Amino acid sequence: MRFIQLAFPLPMDQEFTYSVPQNLYDEVAIGKRAVAPFGQRMLTGFIVEITSEPPFEDLSKIKRIIKVLDENPVFDPERLPFFRWLASFYISSLGEALKLTDPYGTAVQSQKFIYSDHATIEKFISLEKNQKTSRYRVMQLFLQKDRYLLKQLQNLTGVKSILNTLKKMEQEGIVTIGEGLSSPRVRSKTERFVKLIKPLDEVYAAIPEIERRSPKQVTILLKLASFKTKEAPTGKLLKVVSGSDSSLKGLQDKGLVEIYDKNVERLYRETYTEELKSFQLTEAQVKVIDSVSPYIKKREFKPFLLHGVTGSGKTQVYIELIKQVLKKGESVLLLVPEISLTPQMTARLTKNFGDKVAVIHSRVSPGERHDAWMRIAAGKCSVVTGARSALFAPVKNLGLIVIDEEHDASYKQEEIPPKYHARDAAVMLAKQMNCPVLMGSATPSIESMFNAQKGKYTLLQLPERVDGATLPTITLVNTTEMKKKGEMENVFAKSLLTKIDERIKKGEGVILLQNRRGFATQVYCVECGQIEKCDNCSVGMVYHIKSNNIKCHYCNLVKPMPLACSRCGSKHLKLFGTGTERVEDELAFYFPEARIQRVDSDTIGEKGKLGETLNKFRDGEIDILIGTQMVAKGLDFPRVTLVGVISAEASLWMPDFRAEERTFQLLTQVSGRAGRSVVPGEVVIQTFDSNNPLLQFVLNNDYLGFYNRDLQSRQFRLYPPFANLCLAETRDKDARKASDALIDLYKEMFRLNRSVAVLPPTTAVLAKLKNEFRFQMLIKTDKKFDPAASALRETISKAYNIVKKSGKHRDIRIVFDMNPYSIV
Ligand SMILES: [Zn+2]
Ligand SMILES: [Zn+2]
């Protein structure tokens, strides 16, 4: 007998035992997925253990698995301890953590199908007296079609609990309820191919005979013969020769060709390209490389923090180190922030390492991602790069992990449990795989610098720019004062406009940052003060001028621009707050000749669009890039000599202990885009509070000054890195239900351990999102007494289990966010 333990991606921290039917003995392996009955459903779970002994006596209670999904494991059994750590540290189930390894969309689940037929329905429908019931509605639907998914019937009738009605109808013999497995959303892609299977002389010899009756077949043969591989995808081939399937079939019957399905790989191609530059490593770069190399050679865990100013050549350091790892026959994982950094980084890696590179981020299609995953699992790619989810790619034989721009907020997963931080998790992975890990940034996170200063990480530095470039000069422009003096033109200071004009005339590049998208961030009634809010969320609607409508950036609700105030009916509406569209619009007014491109999530939705934009900007076909934080990240264009920040305060208003850190990083990073060659760069930051100490640190490029001040304030208020923090959150359409569950958790935690500080539950700052009310509770321990956060996590999980067992809040999920990045 053989038994396996399955972990399901469900919010229950438990694994389940199943038996393996004999015909599947050879297929089961740790790391593969299996489909198994779970309650009333069929679910896909991860095999985490195989045993020959059943865990308990009563074998009748053990169900059998239905099938094994994968040919090869989707995660390396060696990585299982890492996923167990991830689940435990970030307070999720093991199955939810393992779901991160899933090559997306390939899981199968059971679905309910409802069947009936026309004759049966006609017999019963005439007996129905009340035509307003959902039962009658179901019958009407079956007059049109014989089969529905349960989900379809729920949607079509608008009755969620329609299954109860259907069960009664099944007893009466009106419908039949069946179970079936859904097909996976993504599978390996195959394409139909045709190939010559006879030697060329035999093919030519056969031609005269064929030519008389089917000249089209001859065209096909000649075309195939002209290919080096003597094969072609049938679709393309038939198009070229305007042939038909029957001609191909005819050739197959004659034994001259073979038609078959071939697996084709979907490969992500970066649209941005770049020439390989020749260069000489600087002394500082060599020193950094020499510090890391010994640990690559020994393959030993060692965390490094590389603090290098913008333009100091961090990427080249990574590339040199990657070469060393590849020479040893090992692999490298290189994490980069989401979106804008990837085109340039990918292009550089591909130039250096060709086909060995696999790219994984959100602009890669599910199919491409699936195939990349498979290539990595097969050991074909030794340089794996991508956004945070690349951390879970099945990379073999890991010799180095690099985390570029380690401070970037996109490394924190904030949507679903486990809400992990990819940088922190990567350090843990490196520790378990016993390899060095290098974290690079021009503006290291407070946490990482603190770790470096305490000796947990080794600090490496690149204090100078490469290529003879110097750091740009930064000026602050006080917009309040300028307005008084009449020196403002709408959102621009006149001095900034003059500078833009000079740079464009010289053919140099300009980058402008406004970290809000849309046109106006608020629609405001002058009569009654009402701000147009989203119907589903407690946030203001943003006006978009291109589409002339208002949008909610949280739930994507779109409405036409209102003609009058929704509260008092006044037509006196005003637009407030500046978004990227407005800056673009005004720029076009002042510089009608300039070529302007906006870069934000509204404009780069299309795949490959960002890469194309960057190509054009590099080649001088675009003069000004205007965008959100996307233009601040990692872009390296020597022709950029001017960077303008429209309003420095755009991200400071957040009631969040990281708001200042984020703003400092954003402004320093965007400034760093200027002057990356011998032509000196210049940065203009518009602000209404030029005395803000934060801006002074940016102005003086004083990272350590900023770090020391922020660290002090965090120590004083007991925030990370001095405290362990966890945010518990509930949401529901019923506000009462959501808050009650948290209140019970609060009471339990308070009872269990008084040294864990729990703030009473409150409504979240964004109190309503997507029509659900949100409640939050902040839980804290002092690192002095709880260095590894074990007291914090233990108390949480004990209290959580008590609340769950009470069964009072069965339909409310309490989600935990360990070391949260956003507490709104
Ligand atoms: Zn009004
Ligand atoms: Zn909304």
Short mmCIF file of C-alpha atoms in Angstrom, two decimals, residues 444-706:
data_model
loop_
_atom_site.label_atom_id
_atom_site.label_comp_id
_atom_site.label_asym_id
_atom_site.label_seq_id
_atom_site.Cartn_x
_atom_site.Cartn_y
_atom_site.Cartn_z
CA PRO A 444 18.61 50.79 0.95
CA SER A 445 15.54 50.11 3.05
CA ILE A 446 15.82 51.13 6.68
CA GLU A 447 15.57 47.47 7.68
CA SER A 448 18.42 46.31 5.45
CA MET A 449 20.76 49.14 6.42
CA PHE A 450 19.97 48.42 10.06
CA ASN A 451 20.88 44.77 9.48
CA ALA A 452 24.14 45.88 7.86
CA GLN A 453 25.00 48.16 10.75
CA LYS A 454 24.33 45.40 13.23
CA GLY A 455 26.63 43.09 11.28
CA LYS A 456 23.88 40.74 10.11
CA TYR A 457 24.58 41.76 6.50
CA THR A 458 27.98 42.73 5.10
CA LEU A 459 27.93 46.28 3.74
CA LEU A 460 29.57 46.93 0.34
CA GLN A 461 29.72 50.34 -1.28
CA LEU A 462 29.90 52.03 -4.68
CA PRO A 463 30.10 55.72 -3.75
CA GLU A 464 30.90 57.11 -7.21
CA ARG A 465 29.21 57.08 -10.60
CA VAL A 466 30.86 55.26 -13.50
CA ASP A 467 31.67 56.59 -17.00
CA GLY A 468 32.96 59.90 -15.64
CA ALA A 469 29.47 60.95 -14.63
CA THR A 470 28.73 62.95 -11.51
CA LEU A 471 25.60 63.10 -9.38
CA PRO A 472 23.11 65.69 -10.66
CA THR A 473 22.57 69.04 -8.99
CA ILE A 474 19.18 69.29 -7.33
CA THR A 475 17.12 72.46 -6.81
CA LEU A 476 13.92 72.87 -4.86
CA VAL A 477 11.25 75.22 -6.16
CA ASN A 478 8.68 76.44 -3.64
CA THR A 479 5.42 76.53 -5.57
CA THR A 480 3.55 78.56 -2.90
CA GLU A 481 6.10 81.38 -3.15
CA MET A 482 6.24 81.15 -6.93
CA LYS A 483 2.47 81.46 -7.13
CA LYS A 484 2.58 84.68 -5.08
CA LYS A 485 5.23 86.07 -7.41
CA GLY A 486 3.27 85.04 -10.47
CA GLU A 487 6.03 82.63 -11.45
CA MET A 488 3.76 79.62 -11.95
CA GLU A 489 2.18 78.53 -15.22
CA ASN A 490 -0.52 76.07 -14.12
CA VAL A 491 1.33 73.11 -12.62
CA PHE A 492 4.77 74.25 -13.79
CA ALA A 493 7.18 76.79 -12.35
CA LYS A 494 8.24 79.11 -15.18
CA SER A 495 11.88 78.23 -14.45
CA LEU A 496 11.16 74.53 -15.02
CA LEU A 497 9.46 75.31 -18.36
CA THR A 498 12.51 77.31 -19.46
CA LYS A 499 14.82 74.44 -18.57
CA ILE A 500 12.68 71.89 -20.41
CA ASP A 501 12.77 74.13 -23.45
CA GLU A 502 16.58 74.41 -23.37
CA ARG A 503 17.08 70.65 -23.04
CA ILE A 504 14.68 69.73 -25.83
CA LYS A 505 16.35 72.22 -28.16
CA LYS A 506 19.69 70.51 -27.49
CA GLY A 507 18.15 67.12 -28.24
CA GLU A 508 18.61 65.91 -24.67
CA GLY A 509 16.07 63.78 -22.81
CA VAL A 510 13.70 64.99 -20.08
CA ILE A 511 11.90 62.86 -17.48
CA LEU A 512 8.99 64.28 -15.46
CA LEU A 513 7.52 62.56 -12.42
CA GLN A 514 4.00 62.95 -11.10
CA ASN A 515 3.11 59.99 -8.96
CA ARG A 516 -0.66 59.99 -9.58
CA ARG A 517 -2.33 58.82 -12.74
CA GLY A 518 -5.43 60.24 -14.36
CA PHE A 519 -6.12 63.94 -14.97
CA ALA A 520 -7.53 65.29 -11.71
CA THR A 521 -7.47 63.24 -8.55
CA GLN A 522 -10.68 64.80 -7.21
CA VAL A 523 -13.99 66.10 -8.51
CA TYR A 524 -15.21 68.63 -5.95
CA CYS A 525 -18.47 70.57 -5.55
CA VAL A 526 -17.88 74.23 -4.84
CA GLU A 527 -21.37 74.69 -3.33
CA CYS A 528 -21.49 71.90 -0.75
CA GLY A 529 -17.93 70.55 -0.60
CA GLN A 530 -18.91 67.07 -1.72
CA ILE A 531 -16.16 64.98 -3.33
CA GLU A 532 -17.35 62.45 -5.91
CA LYS A 533 -16.72 59.08 -4.31
CA CYS A 534 -16.75 55.54 -5.65
CA ASP A 535 -19.99 53.64 -4.99
CA ASN A 536 -18.05 50.60 -3.82
CA CYS A 537 -15.02 52.10 -2.06
CA SER A 538 -14.42 54.94 0.36
CA VAL A 539 -12.10 56.77 -2.03
CA GLY A 540 -12.46 59.65 -4.45
CA MET A 541 -13.03 59.04 -8.16
CA VAL A 542 -10.25 60.18 -10.48
CA TYR A 543 -11.06 62.19 -13.60
CA HIS A 544 -9.53 60.91 -16.88
CA ILE A 545 -9.59 63.46 -19.67
CA LYS A 546 -8.83 61.12 -22.60
CA SER A 547 -11.91 59.04 -21.94
CA ASN A 548 -13.83 61.93 -20.28
CA ASN A 549 -14.97 59.81 -17.37
CA ILE A 550 -14.27 59.23 -13.71
CA LYS A 551 -12.64 56.03 -12.49
CA CYS A 552 -12.02 54.33 -9.18
CA HIS A 553 -8.40 53.18 -9.06
CA TYR A 554 -9.23 50.51 -6.50
CA CYS A 555 -12.16 48.65 -8.07
CA ASN A 556 -12.06 50.03 -11.64
CA LEU A 557 -15.60 51.37 -11.53
CA VAL A 558 -16.07 53.80 -14.42
CA LYS A 559 -18.76 56.49 -14.62
CA PRO A 560 -19.35 59.37 -17.00
CA MET A 561 -18.06 62.71 -15.73
CA PRO A 562 -20.99 64.03 -13.65
CA LEU A 563 -22.70 67.18 -14.94
CA ALA A 564 -23.85 68.16 -11.46
CA CYS A 565 -22.99 67.42 -7.84
CA SER A 566 -24.45 64.09 -6.75
CA ARG A 567 -25.48 65.58 -3.40
CA CYS A 568 -26.83 69.12 -4.02
CA GLY A 569 -27.24 69.18 -7.77
CA SER A 570 -25.03 72.22 -8.23
CA LYS A 571 -23.35 72.45 -11.61
CA HIS A 572 -20.39 74.22 -10.07
CA LEU A 573 -17.90 71.32 -10.06
CA LYS A 574 -14.15 71.78 -9.85
CA LEU A 575 -11.25 69.47 -10.58
CA PHE A 576 -8.53 69.16 -7.97
CA GLY A 577 -5.22 67.34 -7.69
CA THR A 578 -2.84 66.77 -10.56
CA GLY A 579 -2.37 63.45 -12.34
CA THR A 580 -0.06 62.43 -15.18
CA GLU A 581 -2.72 63.12 -17.84
CA ARG A 582 -2.98 66.72 -16.74
CA VAL A 583 0.79 67.21 -16.82
CA GLU A 584 0.87 65.65 -20.29
CA ASP A 585 -1.99 67.87 -21.43
CA GLU A 586 -0.33 71.07 -20.21
CA LEU A 587 3.07 70.08 -21.58
CA ALA A 588 1.51 69.64 -25.00
CA PHE A 589 0.18 73.19 -24.67
CA TYR A 590 3.55 74.73 -23.79
CA PHE A 591 5.59 72.56 -26.17
CA PRO A 592 3.37 71.84 -29.17
CA GLU A 593 6.35 70.58 -31.16
CA ALA A 594 7.75 68.24 -28.52
CA ARG A 595 7.31 64.48 -28.68
CA ILE A 596 5.81 63.53 -25.35
CA GLN A 597 5.04 60.05 -24.05
CA ARG A 598 3.14 59.26 -20.86
CA VAL A 599 4.23 56.16 -18.92
CA ASP A 600 1.77 54.85 -16.34
CA SER A 601 -0.33 51.76 -15.93
CA ASP A 602 -2.98 53.30 -18.23
CA THR A 603 -0.56 53.53 -21.16
CA ILE A 604 1.64 50.46 -20.87
CA GLY A 605 -1.09 47.87 -20.53
CA GLU A 606 -0.29 46.41 -23.89
CA LYS A 607 2.51 43.83 -23.93
CA GLY A 608 5.78 45.11 -25.30
CA LYS A 609 4.55 48.72 -25.24
CA LEU A 610 6.92 49.83 -22.51
CA GLY A 611 9.94 48.31 -24.26
CA GLU A 612 9.02 50.09 -27.51
CA THR A 613 8.60 53.40 -25.70
CA LEU A 614 12.01 53.02 -24.07
CA ASN A 615 13.60 52.15 -27.42
CA LYS A 616 12.24 55.37 -28.90
CA PHE A 617 13.27 57.44 -25.90
CA ARG A 618 16.81 56.05 -26.03
CA ASP A 619 17.03 56.82 -29.77
CA GLY A 620 15.84 60.40 -29.23
CA GLU A 621 12.49 59.86 -30.94
CA ILE A 622 10.74 60.91 -27.74
CA ASP A 623 11.75 64.16 -26.01
CA ILE A 624 9.87 63.95 -22.74
CA LEU A 625 8.77 60.97 -20.68
CA ILE A 626 6.11 61.87 -18.15
CA GLY A 627 4.97 59.25 -15.71
CA THR A 628 4.30 57.80 -12.30
CA GLN A 629 6.96 56.06 -10.21
CA MET A 630 7.54 53.82 -13.22
CA VAL A 631 9.87 56.46 -14.68
CA ALA A 632 11.81 56.62 -11.40
CA LYS A 633 12.94 53.04 -11.38
CA GLY A 634 16.24 51.90 -12.78
CA LEU A 635 16.05 53.60 -16.22
CA ASP A 636 19.56 54.20 -17.48
CA PHE A 637 19.70 56.62 -20.41
CA PRO A 638 22.83 58.75 -20.84
CA ARG A 639 20.84 61.34 -22.83
CA VAL A 640 18.63 62.31 -19.87
CA THR A 641 19.95 65.57 -18.45
CA LEU A 642 16.85 67.00 -16.79
CA VAL A 643 14.46 65.46 -14.30
CA GLY A 644 11.46 67.40 -13.00
CA VAL A 645 9.24 66.44 -10.09
CA ILE A 646 5.84 68.16 -10.36
CA SER A 647 4.89 67.75 -6.70
CA ALA A 648 7.16 66.19 -4.11
CA GLU A 649 4.29 65.72 -1.68
CA ALA A 650 2.25 63.30 -3.80
CA SER A 651 3.18 60.30 -1.65
CA LEU A 652 3.70 61.98 1.73
CA TRP A 653 0.06 62.20 2.79
CA MET A 654 -0.26 58.46 3.48
CA PRO A 655 -0.86 57.80 7.18
CA ASP A 656 1.86 55.21 7.18
CA PHE A 657 5.17 54.94 9.03
CA ARG A 658 6.94 54.24 5.73
CA ALA A 659 5.61 57.31 3.90
CA GLU A 660 8.77 59.36 4.45
CA GLU A 661 11.06 56.50 3.51
CA ARG A 662 9.12 55.91 0.32
CA THR A 663 9.19 59.57 -0.62
CA PHE A 664 12.92 59.87 0.04
CA GLN A 665 13.57 56.78 -2.09
CA LEU A 666 11.30 57.90 -4.91
CA LEU A 667 12.83 61.38 -5.14
CA THR A 668 16.42 60.11 -4.89
CA GLN A 669 15.74 57.40 -7.45
CA VAL A 670 14.08 59.69 -9.97
CA SER A 671 16.85 62.27 -9.52
CA GLY A 672 19.32 59.50 -10.28
CA ARG A 673 17.96 59.22 -13.84
CA ALA A 674 19.66 62.51 -14.72
CA GLY A 675 23.23 63.03 -15.84
CA ARG A 676 24.36 59.43 -16.33
CA SER A 677 27.12 60.43 -18.73
CA VAL A 678 29.73 63.17 -18.98
CA VAL A 679 27.00 65.73 -19.64
CA PRO A 680 26.01 66.91 -16.14
CA GLY A 681 22.41 66.40 -15.06
CA GLU A 682 19.99 68.62 -13.29
CA VAL A 683 16.94 67.96 -11.13
CA VAL A 684 14.11 70.36 -10.27
CA ILE A 685 11.77 69.36 -7.46
CA GLN A 686 8.60 71.41 -7.01
CA THR A 687 7.20 71.47 -3.48
CA PHE A 688 5.01 73.64 -1.30
CA ASP A 689 7.20 72.97 1.75
CA SER A 690 10.83 73.48 0.80
CA ASN A 691 11.90 73.46 4.47
CA ASN A 692 10.81 69.86 4.95
CA PRO A 693 13.95 68.12 6.35
CA LEU A 694 13.22 65.13 4.15
CA LEU A 695 13.71 67.25 1.03
CA GLN A 696 16.94 68.66 2.45
CA PHE A 697 18.33 65.12 2.68
CA VAL A 698 17.35 64.51 -0.94
CA LEU A 699 18.92 67.83 -1.95
CA ASN A 700 22.24 66.97 -0.30
CA ASN A 701 22.17 63.34 -1.42
CA ASP A 702 22.49 62.48 2.26
CA TYR A 703 21.26 58.92 2.58
CA LEU A 704 22.81 58.33 6.00
CA GLY A 705 21.38 61.57 7.36
CA PHE A 706 17.94 60.47 6.30
#
